[in-house]
Protein backbone atom coordinates (compact mmCIF):
# COMPACT_ATOMS: atom_id res chain seq x y z
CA UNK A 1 93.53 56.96 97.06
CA UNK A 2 90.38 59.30 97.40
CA UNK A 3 90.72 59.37 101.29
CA UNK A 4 94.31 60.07 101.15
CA UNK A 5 93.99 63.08 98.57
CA UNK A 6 91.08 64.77 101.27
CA UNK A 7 93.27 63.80 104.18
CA UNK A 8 96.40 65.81 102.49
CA UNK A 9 93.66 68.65 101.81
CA UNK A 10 92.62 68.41 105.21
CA UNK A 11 96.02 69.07 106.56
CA UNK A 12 96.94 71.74 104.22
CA UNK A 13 93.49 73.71 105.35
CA UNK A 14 94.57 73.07 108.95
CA UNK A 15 98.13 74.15 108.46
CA UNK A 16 97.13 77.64 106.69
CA UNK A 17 94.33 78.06 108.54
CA UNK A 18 96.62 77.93 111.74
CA UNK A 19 99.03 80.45 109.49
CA UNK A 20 96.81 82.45 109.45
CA UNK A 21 95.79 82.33 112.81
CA UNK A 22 99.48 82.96 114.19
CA UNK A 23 100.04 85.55 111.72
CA UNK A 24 97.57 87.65 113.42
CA UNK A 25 99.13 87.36 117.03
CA UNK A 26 102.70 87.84 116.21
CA UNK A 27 103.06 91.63 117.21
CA UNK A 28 100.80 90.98 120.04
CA UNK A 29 101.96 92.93 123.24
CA UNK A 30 100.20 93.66 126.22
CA UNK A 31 100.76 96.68 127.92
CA UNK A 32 100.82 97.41 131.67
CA UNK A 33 98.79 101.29 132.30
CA UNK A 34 98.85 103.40 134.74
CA UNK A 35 97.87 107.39 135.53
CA UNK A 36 100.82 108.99 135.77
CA UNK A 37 102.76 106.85 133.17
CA UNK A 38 99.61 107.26 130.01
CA UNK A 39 100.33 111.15 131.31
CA UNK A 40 104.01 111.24 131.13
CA UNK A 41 103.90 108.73 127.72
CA UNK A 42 105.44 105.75 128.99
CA UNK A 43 104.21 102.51 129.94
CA UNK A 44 104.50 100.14 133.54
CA UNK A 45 105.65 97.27 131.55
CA UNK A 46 105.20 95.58 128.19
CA UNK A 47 104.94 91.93 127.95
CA UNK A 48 105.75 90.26 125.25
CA UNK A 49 105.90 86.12 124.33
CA UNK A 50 108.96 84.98 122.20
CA UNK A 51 110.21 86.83 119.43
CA UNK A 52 113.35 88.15 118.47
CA UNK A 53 114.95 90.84 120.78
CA UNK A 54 116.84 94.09 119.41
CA UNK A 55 119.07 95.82 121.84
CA UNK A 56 119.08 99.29 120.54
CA UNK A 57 122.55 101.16 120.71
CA UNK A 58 122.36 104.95 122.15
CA UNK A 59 121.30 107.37 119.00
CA UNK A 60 121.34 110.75 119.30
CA UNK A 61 121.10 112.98 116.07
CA UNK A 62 122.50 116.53 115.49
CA UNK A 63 121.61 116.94 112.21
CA UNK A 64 119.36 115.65 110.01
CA UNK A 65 118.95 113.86 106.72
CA UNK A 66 120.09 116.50 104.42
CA UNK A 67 122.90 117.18 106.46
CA UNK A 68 120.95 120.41 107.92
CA UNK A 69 122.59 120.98 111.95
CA UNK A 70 120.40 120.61 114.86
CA UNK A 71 122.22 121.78 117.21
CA UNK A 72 119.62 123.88 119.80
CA UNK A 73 116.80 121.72 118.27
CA UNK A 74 115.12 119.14 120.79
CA UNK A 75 112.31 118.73 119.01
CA UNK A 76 114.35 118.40 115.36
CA UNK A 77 117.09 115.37 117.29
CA UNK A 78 113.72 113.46 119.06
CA UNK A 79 112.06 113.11 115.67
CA UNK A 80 115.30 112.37 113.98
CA UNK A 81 116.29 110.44 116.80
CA UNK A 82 112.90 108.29 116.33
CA UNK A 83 113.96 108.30 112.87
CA UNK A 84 117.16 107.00 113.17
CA UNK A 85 115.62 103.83 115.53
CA UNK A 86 112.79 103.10 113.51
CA UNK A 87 115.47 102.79 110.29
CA UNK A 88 117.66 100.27 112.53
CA UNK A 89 114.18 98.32 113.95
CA UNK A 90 113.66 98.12 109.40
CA UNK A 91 116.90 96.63 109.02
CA UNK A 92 116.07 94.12 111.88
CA UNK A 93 113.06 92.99 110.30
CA UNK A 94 110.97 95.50 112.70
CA UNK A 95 109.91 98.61 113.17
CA UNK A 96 109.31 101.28 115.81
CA UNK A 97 106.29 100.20 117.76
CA UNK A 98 108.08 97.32 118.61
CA UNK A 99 110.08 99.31 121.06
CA UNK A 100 109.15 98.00 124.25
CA UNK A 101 111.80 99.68 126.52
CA UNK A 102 113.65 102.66 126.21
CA UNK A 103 116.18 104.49 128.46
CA UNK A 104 115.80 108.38 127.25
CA UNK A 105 118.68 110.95 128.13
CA UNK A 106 118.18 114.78 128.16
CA UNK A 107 120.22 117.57 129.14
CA UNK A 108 117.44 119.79 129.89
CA UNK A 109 114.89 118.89 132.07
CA UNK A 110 112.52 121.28 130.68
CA UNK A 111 112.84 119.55 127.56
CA UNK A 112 110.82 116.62 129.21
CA UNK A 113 106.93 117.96 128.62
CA UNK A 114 107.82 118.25 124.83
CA UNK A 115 109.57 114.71 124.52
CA UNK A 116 105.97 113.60 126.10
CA UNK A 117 104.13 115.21 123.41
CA UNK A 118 105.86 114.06 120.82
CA UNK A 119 106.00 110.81 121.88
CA UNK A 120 102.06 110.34 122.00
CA UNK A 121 102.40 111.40 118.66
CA UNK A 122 104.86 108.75 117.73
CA UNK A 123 103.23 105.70 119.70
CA UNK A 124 100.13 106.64 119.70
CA UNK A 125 98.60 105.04 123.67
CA UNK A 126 100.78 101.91 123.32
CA UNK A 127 103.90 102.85 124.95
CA UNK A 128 107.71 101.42 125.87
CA UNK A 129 108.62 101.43 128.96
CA UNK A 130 110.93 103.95 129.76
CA UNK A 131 112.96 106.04 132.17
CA UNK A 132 114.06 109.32 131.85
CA UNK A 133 117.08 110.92 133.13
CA UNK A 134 118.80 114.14 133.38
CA UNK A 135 122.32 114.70 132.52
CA UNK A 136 124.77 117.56 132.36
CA UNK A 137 125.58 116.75 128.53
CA UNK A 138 126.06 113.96 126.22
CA UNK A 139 129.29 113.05 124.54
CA UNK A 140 128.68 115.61 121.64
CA UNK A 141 128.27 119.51 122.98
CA UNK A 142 125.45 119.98 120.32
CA UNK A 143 123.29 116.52 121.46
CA UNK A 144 120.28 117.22 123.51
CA UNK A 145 118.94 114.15 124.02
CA UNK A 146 120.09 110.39 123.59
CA UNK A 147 117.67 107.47 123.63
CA UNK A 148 118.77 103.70 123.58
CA UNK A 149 116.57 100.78 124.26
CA UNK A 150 115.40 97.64 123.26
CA UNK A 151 112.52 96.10 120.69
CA UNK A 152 110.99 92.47 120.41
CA UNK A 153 110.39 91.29 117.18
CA UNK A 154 107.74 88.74 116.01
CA UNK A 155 106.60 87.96 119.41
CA UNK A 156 102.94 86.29 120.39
């Protein structure tokens, strides 16, 4: 009777301690740096391990929460843009620095130094992947910039 109680113990340690354990590698992702991409604020790769993948629909935003246009505004659409993403990734069960790709759209390609910018301020030095291409305009006149893409959830 004893042995069995301390063997039942003995698993349940074992089981949270390998909880625990796992609970600290689930958002793990390794990312592949180089020069030019840490410059530019984008990564080589990210690899991931399981998880749940989110395939990100294009968002572009040209106005913001109160309503307020933003047409003319880059900066105003990235953020809410970023915004808008990071709400979806919630809903998901995620959140934005699980982006691990991204396919950004802009119809200026001056615009590109300042997406940069504000995306080191977004992701920090971990970044998605990412390509960036100029277009001659978007579906809506007043859109600068789209950005779709895809997140992994809960990976190892």
């Amino acid at each position: 009777m004893m042995s069995t109680a301390f063997s039942r113990v003995s698993i349940g340690m074992a089981a949270a301690t390998l909880c625990v354990g796992l609970s600290t590698t689930l958002h793990a992702q390794v990312y592949v740096k180089g020069e030019r991409p840490q410059q530019r604020g984008y990564s080589l790769a990210v690899i991931t391990e399981g998880g749940k993948t989110v395939w990100l629909g294009g968002q572009i935003a040209v106005a913001d929460d109160s309503g307020k246009s933003l047409a003319g505004d880059f900066e105003g659409q990235v953020r809410q843009i970023f915004k808008l993403l990071n709400a979806t990734l919630e809903k998901a069960g995620g959140k934005l620095s699980d982006m691990v790709q991204m396919t950004v759209f802009i119809t200026d390609v001056r615009n590109g130094d300042r997406l940069t910018e504000i995306r080191r301020e977004i992701f920090g030095d971990n970044f998605p992947g990412s390509a960036l291409i100029t277009i001659t305009a978007l579906a809506n006149p007043d859109a600068k910039i789209e950005i779709q893409g895809y997140a992994v959830i809960g990976s190892k």
